[in-house]
Coordinates of C-alpha atoms and ligand atoms in Angstrom, one line a residue:
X157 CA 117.2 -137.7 -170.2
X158 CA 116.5 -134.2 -169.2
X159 CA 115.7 -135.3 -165.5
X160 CA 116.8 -138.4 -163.7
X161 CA 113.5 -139.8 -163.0
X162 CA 113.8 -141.0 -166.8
X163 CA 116.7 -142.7 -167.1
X164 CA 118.0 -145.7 -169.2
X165 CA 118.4 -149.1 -168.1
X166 CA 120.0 -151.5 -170.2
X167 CA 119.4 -149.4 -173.3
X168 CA 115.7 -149.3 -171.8
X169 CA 113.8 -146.2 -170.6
X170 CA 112.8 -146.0 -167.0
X171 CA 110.5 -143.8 -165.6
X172 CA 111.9 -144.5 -161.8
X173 CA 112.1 -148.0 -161.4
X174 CA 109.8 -149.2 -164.7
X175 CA 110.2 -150.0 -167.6
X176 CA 108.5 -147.5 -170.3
X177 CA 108.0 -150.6 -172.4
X178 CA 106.5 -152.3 -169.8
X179 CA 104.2 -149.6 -169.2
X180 CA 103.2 -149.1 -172.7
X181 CA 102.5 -153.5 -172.8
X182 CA 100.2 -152.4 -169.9
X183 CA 98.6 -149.4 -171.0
X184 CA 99.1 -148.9 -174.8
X185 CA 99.9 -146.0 -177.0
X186 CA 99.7 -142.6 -176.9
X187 CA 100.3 -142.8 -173.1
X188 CA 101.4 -139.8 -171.2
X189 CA 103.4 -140.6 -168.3
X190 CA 104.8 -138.8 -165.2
X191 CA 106.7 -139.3 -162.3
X192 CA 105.8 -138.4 -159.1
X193 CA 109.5 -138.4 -157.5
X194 CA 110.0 -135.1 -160.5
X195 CA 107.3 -133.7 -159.5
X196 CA 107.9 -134.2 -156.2
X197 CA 111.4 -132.6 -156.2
X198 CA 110.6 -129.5 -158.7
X199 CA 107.7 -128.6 -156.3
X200 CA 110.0 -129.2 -153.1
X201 CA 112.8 -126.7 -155.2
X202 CA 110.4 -124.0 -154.5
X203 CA 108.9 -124.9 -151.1
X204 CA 112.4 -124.8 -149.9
X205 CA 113.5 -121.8 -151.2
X206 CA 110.5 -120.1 -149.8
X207 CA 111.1 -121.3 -146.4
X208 CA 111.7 -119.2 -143.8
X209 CA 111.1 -116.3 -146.2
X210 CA 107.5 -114.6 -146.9
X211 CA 106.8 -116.2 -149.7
X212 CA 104.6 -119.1 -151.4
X213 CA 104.6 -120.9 -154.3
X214 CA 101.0 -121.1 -156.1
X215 CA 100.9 -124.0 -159.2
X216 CA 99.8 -122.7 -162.0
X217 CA 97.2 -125.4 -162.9
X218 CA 96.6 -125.1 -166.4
X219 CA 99.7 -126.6 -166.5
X220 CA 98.8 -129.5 -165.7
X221 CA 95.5 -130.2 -164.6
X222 CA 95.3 -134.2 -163.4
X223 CA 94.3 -134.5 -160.1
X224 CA 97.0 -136.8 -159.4
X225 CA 99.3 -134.3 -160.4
X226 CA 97.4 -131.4 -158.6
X227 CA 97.3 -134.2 -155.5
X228 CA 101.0 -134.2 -154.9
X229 CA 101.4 -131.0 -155.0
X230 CA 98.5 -130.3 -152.6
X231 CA 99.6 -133.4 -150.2
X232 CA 103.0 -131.0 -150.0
X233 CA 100.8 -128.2 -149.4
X234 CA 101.0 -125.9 -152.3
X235 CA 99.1 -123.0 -153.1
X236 CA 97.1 -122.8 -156.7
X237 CA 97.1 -120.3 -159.5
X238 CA 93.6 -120.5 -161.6
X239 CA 92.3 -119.4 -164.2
X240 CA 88.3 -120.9 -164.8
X241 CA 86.1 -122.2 -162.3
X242 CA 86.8 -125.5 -163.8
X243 CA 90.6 -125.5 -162.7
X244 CA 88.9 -124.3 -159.4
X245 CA 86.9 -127.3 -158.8
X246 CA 90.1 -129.5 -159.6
X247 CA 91.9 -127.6 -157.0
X248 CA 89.3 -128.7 -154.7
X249 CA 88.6 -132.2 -156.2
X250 CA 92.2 -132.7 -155.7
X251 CA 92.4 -131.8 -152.5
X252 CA 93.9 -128.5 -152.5
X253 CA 92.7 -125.3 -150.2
X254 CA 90.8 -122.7 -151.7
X255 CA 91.5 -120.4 -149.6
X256 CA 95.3 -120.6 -150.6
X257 CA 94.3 -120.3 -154.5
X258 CA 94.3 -117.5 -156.5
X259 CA 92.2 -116.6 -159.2
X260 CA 93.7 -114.9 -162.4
X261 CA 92.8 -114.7 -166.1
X262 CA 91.6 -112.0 -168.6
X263 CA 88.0 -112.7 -168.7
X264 CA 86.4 -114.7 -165.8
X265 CA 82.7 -114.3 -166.0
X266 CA 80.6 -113.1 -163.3
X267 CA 79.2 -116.9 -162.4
X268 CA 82.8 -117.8 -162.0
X269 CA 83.4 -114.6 -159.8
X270 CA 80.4 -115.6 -157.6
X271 CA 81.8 -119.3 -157.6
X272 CA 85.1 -118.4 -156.2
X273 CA 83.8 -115.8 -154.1
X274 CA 81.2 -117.8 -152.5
X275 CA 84.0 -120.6 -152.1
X276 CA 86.5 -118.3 -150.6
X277 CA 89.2 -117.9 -153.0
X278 CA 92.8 -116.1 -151.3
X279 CA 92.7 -113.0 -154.2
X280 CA 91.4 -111.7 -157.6
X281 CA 93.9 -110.9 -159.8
X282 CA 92.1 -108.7 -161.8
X283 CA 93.1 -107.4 -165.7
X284 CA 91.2 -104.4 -166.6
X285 CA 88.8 -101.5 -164.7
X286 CA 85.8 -103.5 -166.5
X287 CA 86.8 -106.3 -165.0
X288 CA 86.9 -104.9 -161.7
X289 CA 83.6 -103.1 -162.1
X290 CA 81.9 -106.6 -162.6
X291 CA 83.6 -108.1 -159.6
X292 CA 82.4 -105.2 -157.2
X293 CA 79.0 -105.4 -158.6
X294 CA 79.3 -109.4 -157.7
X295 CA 81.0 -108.8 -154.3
X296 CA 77.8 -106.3 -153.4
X297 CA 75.0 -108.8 -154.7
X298 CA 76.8 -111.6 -152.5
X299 CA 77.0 -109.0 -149.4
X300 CA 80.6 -110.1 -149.4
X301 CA 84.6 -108.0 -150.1
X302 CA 86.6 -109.3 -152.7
X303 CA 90.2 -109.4 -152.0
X304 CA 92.1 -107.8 -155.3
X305 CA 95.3 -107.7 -157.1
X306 CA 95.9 -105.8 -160.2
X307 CA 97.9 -108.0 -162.8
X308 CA 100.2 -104.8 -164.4
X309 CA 101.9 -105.6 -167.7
X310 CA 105.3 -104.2 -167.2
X311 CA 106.2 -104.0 -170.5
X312 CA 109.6 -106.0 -170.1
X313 CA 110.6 -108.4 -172.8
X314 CA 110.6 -111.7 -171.5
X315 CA 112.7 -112.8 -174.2
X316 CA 110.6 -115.5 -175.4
X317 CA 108.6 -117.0 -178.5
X318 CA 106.0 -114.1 -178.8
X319 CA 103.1 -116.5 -178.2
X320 CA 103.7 -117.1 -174.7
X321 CA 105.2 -113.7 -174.0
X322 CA 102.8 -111.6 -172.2
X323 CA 104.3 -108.9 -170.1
X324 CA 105.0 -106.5 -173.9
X325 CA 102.4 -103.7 -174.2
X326 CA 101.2 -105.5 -177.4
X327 CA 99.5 -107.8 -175.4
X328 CA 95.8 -108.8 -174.4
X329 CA 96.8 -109.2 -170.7
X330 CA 97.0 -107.2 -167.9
X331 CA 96.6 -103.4 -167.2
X332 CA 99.1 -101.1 -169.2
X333 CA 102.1 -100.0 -166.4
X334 CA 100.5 -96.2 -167.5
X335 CA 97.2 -96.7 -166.2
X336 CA 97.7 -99.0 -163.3
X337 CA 98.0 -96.5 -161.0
X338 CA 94.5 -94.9 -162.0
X339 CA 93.1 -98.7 -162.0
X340 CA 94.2 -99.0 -158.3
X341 CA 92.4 -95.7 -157.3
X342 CA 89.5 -96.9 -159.3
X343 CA 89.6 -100.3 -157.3
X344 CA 89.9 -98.2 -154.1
X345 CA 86.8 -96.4 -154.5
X346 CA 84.5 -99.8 -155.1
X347 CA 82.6 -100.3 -152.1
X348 CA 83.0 -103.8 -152.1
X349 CA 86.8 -104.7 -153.3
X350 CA 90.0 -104.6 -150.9
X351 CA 92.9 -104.1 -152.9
X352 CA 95.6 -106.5 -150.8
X353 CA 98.5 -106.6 -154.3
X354 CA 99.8 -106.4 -156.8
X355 CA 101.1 -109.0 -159.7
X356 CA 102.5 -109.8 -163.2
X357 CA 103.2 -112.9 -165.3
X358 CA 105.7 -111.5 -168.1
X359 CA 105.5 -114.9 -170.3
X360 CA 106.7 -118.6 -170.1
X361 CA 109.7 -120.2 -170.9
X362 CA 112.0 -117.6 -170.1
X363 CA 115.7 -118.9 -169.6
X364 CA 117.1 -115.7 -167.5
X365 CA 116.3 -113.5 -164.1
X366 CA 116.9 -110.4 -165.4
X367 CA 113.2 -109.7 -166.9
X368 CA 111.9 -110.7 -163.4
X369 CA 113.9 -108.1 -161.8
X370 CA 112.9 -105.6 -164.0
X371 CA 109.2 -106.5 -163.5
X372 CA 110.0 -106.3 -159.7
X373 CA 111.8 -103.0 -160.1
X374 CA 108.8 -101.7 -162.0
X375 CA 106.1 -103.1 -159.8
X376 CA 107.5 -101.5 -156.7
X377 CA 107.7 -98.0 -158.5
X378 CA 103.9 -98.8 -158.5
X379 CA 103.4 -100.1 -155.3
X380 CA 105.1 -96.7 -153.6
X381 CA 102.7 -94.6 -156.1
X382 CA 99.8 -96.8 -154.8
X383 CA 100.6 -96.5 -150.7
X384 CA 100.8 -92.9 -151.3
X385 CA 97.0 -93.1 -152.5
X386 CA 96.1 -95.0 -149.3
X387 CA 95.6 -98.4 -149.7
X388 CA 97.7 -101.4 -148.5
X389 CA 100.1 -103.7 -150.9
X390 CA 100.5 -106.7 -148.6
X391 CA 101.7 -108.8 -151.3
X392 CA 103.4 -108.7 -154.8
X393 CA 102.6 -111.9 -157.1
X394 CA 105.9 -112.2 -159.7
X395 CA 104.1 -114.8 -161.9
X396 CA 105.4 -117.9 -162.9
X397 CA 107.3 -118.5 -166.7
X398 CA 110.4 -119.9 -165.2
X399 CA 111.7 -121.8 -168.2
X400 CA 113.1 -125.4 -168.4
X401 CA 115.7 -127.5 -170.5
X402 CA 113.8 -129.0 -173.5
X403 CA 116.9 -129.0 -175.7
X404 CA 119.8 -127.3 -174.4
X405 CA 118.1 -123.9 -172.8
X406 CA 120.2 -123.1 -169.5
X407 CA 117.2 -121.7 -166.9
X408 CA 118.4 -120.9 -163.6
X409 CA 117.2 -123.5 -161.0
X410 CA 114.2 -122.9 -159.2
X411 CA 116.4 -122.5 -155.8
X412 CA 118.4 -119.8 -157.2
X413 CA 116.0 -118.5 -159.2
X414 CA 113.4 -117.7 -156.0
X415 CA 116.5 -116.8 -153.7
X416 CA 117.2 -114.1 -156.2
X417 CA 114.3 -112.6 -156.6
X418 CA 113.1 -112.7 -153.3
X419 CA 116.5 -111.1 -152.3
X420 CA 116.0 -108.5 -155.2
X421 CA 113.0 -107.6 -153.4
X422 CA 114.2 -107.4 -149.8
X423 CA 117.5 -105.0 -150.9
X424 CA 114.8 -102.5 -152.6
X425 CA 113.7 -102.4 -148.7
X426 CA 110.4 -104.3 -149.4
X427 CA 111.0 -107.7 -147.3
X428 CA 108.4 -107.3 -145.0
X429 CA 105.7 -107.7 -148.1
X430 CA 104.7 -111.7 -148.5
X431 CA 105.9 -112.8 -152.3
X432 CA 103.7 -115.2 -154.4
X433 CA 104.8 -117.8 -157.1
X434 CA 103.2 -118.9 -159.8
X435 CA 104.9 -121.8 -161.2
X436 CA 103.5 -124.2 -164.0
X437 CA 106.0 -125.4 -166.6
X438 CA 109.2 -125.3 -164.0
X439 CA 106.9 -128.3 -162.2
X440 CA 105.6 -130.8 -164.5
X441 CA 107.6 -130.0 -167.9
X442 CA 110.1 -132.2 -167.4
X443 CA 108.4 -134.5 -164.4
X444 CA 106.4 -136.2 -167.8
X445 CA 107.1 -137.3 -171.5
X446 CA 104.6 -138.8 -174.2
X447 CA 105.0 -142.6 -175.1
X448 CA 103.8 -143.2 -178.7
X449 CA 104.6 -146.2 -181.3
X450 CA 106.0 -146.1 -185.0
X451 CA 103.2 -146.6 -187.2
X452 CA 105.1 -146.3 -190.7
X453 CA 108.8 -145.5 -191.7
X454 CA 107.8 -143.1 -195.4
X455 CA 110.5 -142.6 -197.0
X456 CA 110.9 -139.3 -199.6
X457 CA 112.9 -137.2 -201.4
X458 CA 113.6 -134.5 -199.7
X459 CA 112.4 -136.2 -196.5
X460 CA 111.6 -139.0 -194.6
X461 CA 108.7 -139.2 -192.4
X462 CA 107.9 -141.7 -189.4
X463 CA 104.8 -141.3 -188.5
X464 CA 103.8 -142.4 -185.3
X465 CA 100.3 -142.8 -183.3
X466 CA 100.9 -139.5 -180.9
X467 CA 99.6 -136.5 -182.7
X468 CA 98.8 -132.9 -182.4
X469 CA 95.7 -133.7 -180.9
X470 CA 97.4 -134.7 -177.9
X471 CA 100.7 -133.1 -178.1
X472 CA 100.2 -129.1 -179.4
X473 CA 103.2 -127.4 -178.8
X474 CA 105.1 -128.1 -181.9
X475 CA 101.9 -126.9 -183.8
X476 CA 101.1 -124.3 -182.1
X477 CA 104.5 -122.9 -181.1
X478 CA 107.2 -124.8 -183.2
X479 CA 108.3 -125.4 -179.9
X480 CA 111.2 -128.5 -179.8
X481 CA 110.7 -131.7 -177.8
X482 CA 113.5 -134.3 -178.0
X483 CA 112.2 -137.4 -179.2
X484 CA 114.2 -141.0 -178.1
X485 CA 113.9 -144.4 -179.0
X486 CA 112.5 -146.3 -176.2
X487 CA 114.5 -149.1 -176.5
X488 CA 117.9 -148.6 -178.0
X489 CA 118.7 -150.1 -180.8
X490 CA 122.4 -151.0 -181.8
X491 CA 122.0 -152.8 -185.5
X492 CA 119.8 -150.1 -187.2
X493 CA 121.9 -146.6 -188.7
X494 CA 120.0 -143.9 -188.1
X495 CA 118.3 -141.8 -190.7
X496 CA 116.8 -138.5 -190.5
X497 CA 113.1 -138.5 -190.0
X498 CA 110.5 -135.9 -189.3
X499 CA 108.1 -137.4 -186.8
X500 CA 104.8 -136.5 -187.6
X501 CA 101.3 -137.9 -187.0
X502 CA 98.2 -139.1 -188.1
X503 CA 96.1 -136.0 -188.1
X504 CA 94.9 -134.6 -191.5
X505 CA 96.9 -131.1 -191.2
X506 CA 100.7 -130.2 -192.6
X507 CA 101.1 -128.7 -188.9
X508 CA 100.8 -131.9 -187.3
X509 CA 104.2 -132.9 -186.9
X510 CA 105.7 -133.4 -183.5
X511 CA 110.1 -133.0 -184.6
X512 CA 111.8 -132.3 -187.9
X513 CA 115.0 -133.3 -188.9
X514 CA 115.4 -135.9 -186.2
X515 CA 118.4 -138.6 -186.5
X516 CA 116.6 -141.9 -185.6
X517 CA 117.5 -145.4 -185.4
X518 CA 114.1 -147.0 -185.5
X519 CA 112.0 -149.4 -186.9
X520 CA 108.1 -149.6 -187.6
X521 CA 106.3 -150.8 -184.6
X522 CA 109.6 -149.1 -182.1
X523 CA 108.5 -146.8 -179.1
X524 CA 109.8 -143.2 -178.6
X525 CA 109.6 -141.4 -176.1
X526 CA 108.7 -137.5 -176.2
X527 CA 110.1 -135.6 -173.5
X528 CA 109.7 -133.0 -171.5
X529 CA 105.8 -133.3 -171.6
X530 CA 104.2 -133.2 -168.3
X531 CA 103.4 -129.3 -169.3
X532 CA 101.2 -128.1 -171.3
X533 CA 100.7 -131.2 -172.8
X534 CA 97.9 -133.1 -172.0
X535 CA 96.0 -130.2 -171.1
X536 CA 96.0 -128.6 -174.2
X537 CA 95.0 -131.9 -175.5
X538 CA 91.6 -132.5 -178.1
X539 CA 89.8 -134.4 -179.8
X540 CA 90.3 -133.2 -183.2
X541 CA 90.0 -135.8 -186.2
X542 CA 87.9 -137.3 -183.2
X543 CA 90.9 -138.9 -181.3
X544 CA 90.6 -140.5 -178.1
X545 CA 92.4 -138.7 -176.0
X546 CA 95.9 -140.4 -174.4
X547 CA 95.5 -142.2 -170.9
X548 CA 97.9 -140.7 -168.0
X549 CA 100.0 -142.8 -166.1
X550 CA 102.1 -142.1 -162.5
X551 CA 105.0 -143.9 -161.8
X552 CA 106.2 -144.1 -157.9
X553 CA 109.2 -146.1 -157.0
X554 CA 108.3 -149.4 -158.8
X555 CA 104.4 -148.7 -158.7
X556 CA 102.5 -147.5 -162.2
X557 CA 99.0 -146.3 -161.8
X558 CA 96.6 -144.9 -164.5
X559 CA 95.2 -141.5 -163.4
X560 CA 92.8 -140.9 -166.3
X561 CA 92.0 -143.7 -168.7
X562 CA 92.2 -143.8 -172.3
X563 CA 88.9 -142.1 -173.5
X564 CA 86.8 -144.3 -176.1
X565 CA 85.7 -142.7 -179.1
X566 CA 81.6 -143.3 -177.6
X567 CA 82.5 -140.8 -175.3
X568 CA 83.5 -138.6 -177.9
X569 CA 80.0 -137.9 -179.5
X570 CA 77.8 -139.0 -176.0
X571 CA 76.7 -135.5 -175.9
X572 CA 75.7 -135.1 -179.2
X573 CA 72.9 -135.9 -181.3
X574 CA 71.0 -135.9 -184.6
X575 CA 67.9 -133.7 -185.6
X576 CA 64.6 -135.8 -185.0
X577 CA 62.8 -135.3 -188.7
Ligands
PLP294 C1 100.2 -119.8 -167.4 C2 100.3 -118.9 -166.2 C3 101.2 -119.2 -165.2 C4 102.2 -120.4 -165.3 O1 103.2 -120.1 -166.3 P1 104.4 -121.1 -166.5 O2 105.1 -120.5 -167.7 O3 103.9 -122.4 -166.8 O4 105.2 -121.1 -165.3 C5 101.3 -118.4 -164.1 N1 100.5 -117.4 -163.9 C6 99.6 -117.0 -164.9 C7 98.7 -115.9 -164.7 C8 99.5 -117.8 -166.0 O5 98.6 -117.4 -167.0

């Protein structure tokens, strides 16, 4: 397994000290399931390497958004990245301090602006002039300052799959590295923002440093432009998009990968600034995988399918991204020769497969296991082909407890209904 929370035993998946099949007897199929020792130890990878230094790590919530999860992290007292008001009031449901959570995002609306103003959020990190104008005019009608950051695309290649690299000039986000300097002299002359940073998020998944440092090297070019105007940069947000292993990627680990940076930063002379984090997959990715059953074994011509009862409904990433997740029998099975399967669901689309070309040896009715999915998994869930959506379930030590239940397909239409004549 990619981390040693999952682990087998007896040719039987563990998640710490239970049994997956045990868990799935308890809680049925699709179940997501995380571990709170991961999770535990990826957040505590950059806690430590912050320590001592100026520096926090904020968790990127959309990441994953159960309170559970978002409870662990806040117990260890983490800082959150947002991007709704929605993911604000699961920060707060959860436990965690608003006024250590920052609010970023290309198009926040002005409700949500007065929300998180009004509730005290650490900083704005804001994505176009526009987008400050509307936060000044809701920082006046609330007689309060908000606390900015500009998020400045860079334009470094992040080296990743195009859909989650953000930092190119191509892309929606951020403020063009041209015209961020203007942006910041617009910002200073609104009556009611303080600009207190500056910040970036290049892209996810990225497997080297290098495009971080070039980010950093390219933000502090700004931040010297933007001191010489007159206002303050008391902190520079790097992002998050630290990658991890899903099939053999080799990311630096999260120790190095903070000390680096945040050394990067103190030998171009700016170590006195404080340094934010903004980690999402790096945490939960590979502190969670997806337990789903073999429906059918299909065999073709050109190729065989095993189509199991997780879909892209609650998995999206191969859809959406051809991303790879590594796919493992539950329970191991010594008698049966592997064949090669694509493992696919039962939604009504070609694109809902979830790994081609896989070399199985399985049965109908067998569990896999889909790893590495405690990111971006269940949150990018739906309800399409009107699928319940999966329960989640934390493992600690021996201890399983479900942190969302299984939704029931009632739930699914409650909030609709049909035309009275
Ligand atoms: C998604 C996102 C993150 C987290 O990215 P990961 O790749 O999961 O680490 C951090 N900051 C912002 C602004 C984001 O949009």
């Amino acid at each position: 397994m990619n981390d040693s929370a999952f682990h087998s035993v007896d040719g039987v998946m563990h998640v710490e000290d239970v049994s997956a099949a045990s868990l799935v007897e308890q809680f049925g199929t699709p179940l997501y399931v995380y571990s709170r020792d991961a999770l535990t130890r990826a957040y505590r990878a950059y806690a430590d390497a912050c320590a001592n230094r100026r520096a926090t790590a904020h968790v990127a919530v959309k990441a994953n958004s159960n309170l559970a999860v978002l409870n662990v992290f806040a117990r260890m007292g983490a800082g959150f990245d947002i991007v709704s008001s929605g993911e604000l009031a699961r920060v707060i449901a959860a436990g965690g301090k608003v006024s250590n959570t920052v609010f970023s995002g290309v198009g926040k609306s002005a409700t949500e602006m007065c929300e998180a103003l009004e509730l005290g959020v650490k900083c704005f990190n804001v994505e176009s002039i526009p987008e400050l104008h509307a936060l000044d005019a809701v920082a006046g009608s609330l007689g309060k300052r908000a606390p900015v950051s500009l998020r400045v695309n860079p334009d470094v290649d992040a080296k990743t799959h195009p859909y989650i690299s953000t930092g190119l000039k191509s892309n929606k986000f951020g403020v063009a590295f041209a015209d961020a300097r203007a942006a910041y002299r617009a910002a200073h002359a609104m009556a009611n923002l303080d600009v207190v940073g500056i910040d970036c998020h290049i892209g996810s998944q990225i497997t080297e440093i290098s495009p971080y440092l070039d980010a950093v090297d390219k933000l502090l070019e700004l931040v010297e432009q933007i001191e010489a105007d007159g206002m303050k940069i008391h902190h520079i947000d790097v992002g998050g998009g630290l990658g991890i292993t899903y099939d053999n990627e080799t990311p630096p680990d999260i120790g190095r990968f903070v000390k680096t940076v945040l050394d990067h930063i103190d030998a171009r002379g700016h170590g006195a600034r404080d340094v934010y984090f903004e980690p999402g997959r790096s945490l939960g990715g590979n502190a969670g995988v997806l337990l789903t059953r073999v429906e059918y074994l299909k065999p073709g011509e050109e190729k065989n399918f095993a189509i199991v009862d997780a879909a892209m409904n609650d998995l999206a990433r191969p859809a959406m991204y051809e991303a790879f997740h590594r796919i493992v029998p539950v329970v191991e099975r010594a008698v049966v020769t592997a064949q090669r399967y694509d493992v696919v669901g039962p939604v009504c689309e070609s694109g809902d497969w979830l790994g081609r070309d896989r070399d199985l040896a399985i049965e109908q009715g067998d569990l896999l296991a889909i790893c590495s999915a405690g990111a971006y998994g269940f949150t990018m869930s739906s309800n399409y082909n009107t699928r319940p959506r999966a329960a989640e379930v934390m493992v600690d030590g021996e201890r399983a407890r479900v942190v969302r239940a299984r939704e029931e397909v009632a739930q699914l239409f409650a909030g609709e209904s049909v035309l009275p004549d």
